Amino acid sequence: MLEMVKIYRVTGDEAEMHGIDAKRAVKEHPNEWSFQPWSKEENQAAMARILREELEADA
């Protein structure tokens, strides 16, 4: 049976997935996913970045 691993998104979301998929997500998207919960400061900075990117895309 495959090991299930919980990973954390910088936006505060959590996901539980097979270990190989979790490792791939963290490796390919290190600014978005982590094996450890993000700090409050990291979360706030990410949310500001996401908002800024969305505003630039709409402009």
Backbone as numpy.savetxt, mean C-alpha at the origin, in Angstrom:
# Nx Ny Nz CAx CAy CAz Cx Cy Cz
-0.78 -26.46 1.52 -1.61 -25.28 1.52 -0.73 -24.03 1.52
-1.12 -23.02 0.76 -0.35 -21.80 0.67 -0.56 -20.93 1.90
0.53 -20.31 2.34 0.49 -19.43 3.50 -0.20 -18.11 3.14
-1.12 -17.66 3.99 -1.78 -16.37 3.80 -1.00 -15.31 4.58
-0.81 -14.15 3.95 -0.03 -13.07 4.55 -0.84 -11.79 4.48
-0.82 -11.02 5.56 -1.50 -9.73 5.57 -0.50 -8.65 5.17
-0.91 -7.79 4.23 -0.09 -6.65 3.86 -0.92 -5.38 4.05
-0.23 -4.27 4.14 -0.87 -3.01 4.48 -0.64 -1.98 3.38
-1.72 -1.32 3.00 -1.64 -0.27 1.98 -1.43 1.06 2.68
-0.70 1.94 2.06 -0.37 3.22 2.66 -1.62 4.05 2.96
-2.71 3.76 2.28 -3.97 4.47 2.52 -4.70 3.97 3.76
-4.18 2.92 4.39 -4.79 2.37 5.59 -5.52 1.06 5.35
-5.70 0.68 4.10 -6.35 -0.59 3.78 -5.43 -1.76 4.13
-6.03 -2.90 4.34 -5.29 -4.14 4.58 -5.77 -5.18 3.58
-4.88 -6.10 3.25 -5.25 -7.20 2.36 -4.57 -8.46 2.85
-5.28 -9.57 2.76 -4.69 -10.86 3.09 -4.69 -11.68 1.81
-3.50 -12.15 1.45 -3.37 -12.91 0.21 -2.29 -13.96 0.36
-2.18 -14.82 -0.63 -1.14 -15.84 -0.61 0.23 -15.16 -0.53
1.13 -15.79 0.21 2.44 -15.22 0.46 3.17 -14.77 -0.78
3.14 -15.57 -1.83 3.86 -15.20 -3.06 3.27 -13.95 -3.69
1.95 -13.80 -3.63 1.30 -12.61 -4.18 1.58 -11.38 -3.32
1.59 -11.57 -2.01 1.90 -10.47 -1.09 3.32 -9.97 -1.32
4.27 -10.90 -1.44 5.66 -10.51 -1.68 5.79 -9.75 -2.98
5.08 -10.17 -4.00 5.15 -9.50 -5.29 4.58 -8.08 -5.21
3.44 -7.93 -4.51 2.82 -6.61 -4.38 3.76 -5.65 -3.66
4.38 -6.11 -2.56 5.29 -5.26 -1.79 6.54 -4.95 -2.61
7.04 -5.93 -3.33 8.26 -5.72 -4.13 8.01 -4.77 -5.29
6.89 -4.94 -5.99 6.62 -4.14 -7.18 6.01 -2.78 -6.87
5.45 -2.61 -5.67 4.79 -1.35 -5.30 5.18 -0.96 -3.87
6.48 -0.74 -3.62 6.94 -0.46 -2.25 6.44 0.85 -1.67
6.02 1.78 -2.52 5.48 3.04 -2.01 3.99 2.94 -1.70
3.40 1.78 -1.99 1.97 1.59 -1.77 1.67 0.49 -0.76
2.47 -0.58 -0.76 2.21 -1.74 0.10 3.40 -2.04 0.99
3.13 -2.60 2.17 4.17 -2.95 3.13 3.72 -4.16 3.95
4.69 -4.87 4.52 4.36 -5.97 5.42 4.04 -5.46 6.82
4.37 -4.20 7.10 4.10 -3.57 8.39 3.13 -2.41 8.18
2.28 -2.12 9.17 1.40 -0.95 9.03 2.22 0.33 8.85
1.70 1.24 8.06 2.36 2.50 7.81 2.14 3.42 9.01
3.10 4.30 9.25 2.95 5.26 10.34 1.91 6.31 9.95
1.43 7.05 10.92 0.45 8.10 10.66 1.02 9.13 9.70
2.29 9.48 9.87 2.94 10.46 9.00 3.06 9.94 7.57
3.42 8.68 7.41 3.52 8.09 6.08 2.15 8.05 5.41
1.12 7.73 6.19 -0.24 7.69 5.66 -0.68 9.07 5.20
-0.44 10.09 6.01 -0.84 11.45 5.65 -0.11 11.93 4.40
1.17 11.65 4.31 1.95 12.06 3.14 1.43 11.35 1.88
1.10 10.08 2.00 0.59 9.32 0.85 -0.76 9.87 0.40
-1.62 10.17 1.35 -2.94 10.69 0.99 -2.80 12.05 0.30
-1.89 12.88 0.77 -1.65 14.19 0.13 -1.12 13.99 -1.29
-0.21 13.02 -1.47 0.35 12.73 -2.79 -0.74 12.24 -3.74
-1.58 11.35 -3.25 -2.67 10.80 -4.08 -3.62 11.92 -4.50
-3.98 12.79 -3.57 -4.88 13.90 -3.88 -4.25 14.83 -4.90
-2.98 15.13 -4.72 -2.25 16.00 -5.66 -2.22 15.37 -7.06
-1.95 14.08 -7.14 -1.91 13.40 -8.44 -3.28 13.41 -9.11
-4.34 13.22 -8.33 -5.69 13.24 -8.89 -6.05 14.63 -9.40
-5.66 15.67 -8.66 -5.92 17.03 -9.10 -5.16 17.37 -10.37
-3.91 16.92 -10.46 -3.11 17.17 -11.66 -3.69 16.42 -12.87
-4.23 15.24 -12.63 -4.80 14.46 -13.72 -6.08 15.12 -14.25
-6.81 15.79 -13.39 -8.05 16.47 -13.78 -7.78 17.80 -14.46
-6.59 18.34 -14.28 -6.29 19.68 -14.84 -6.04 19.64 -16.33
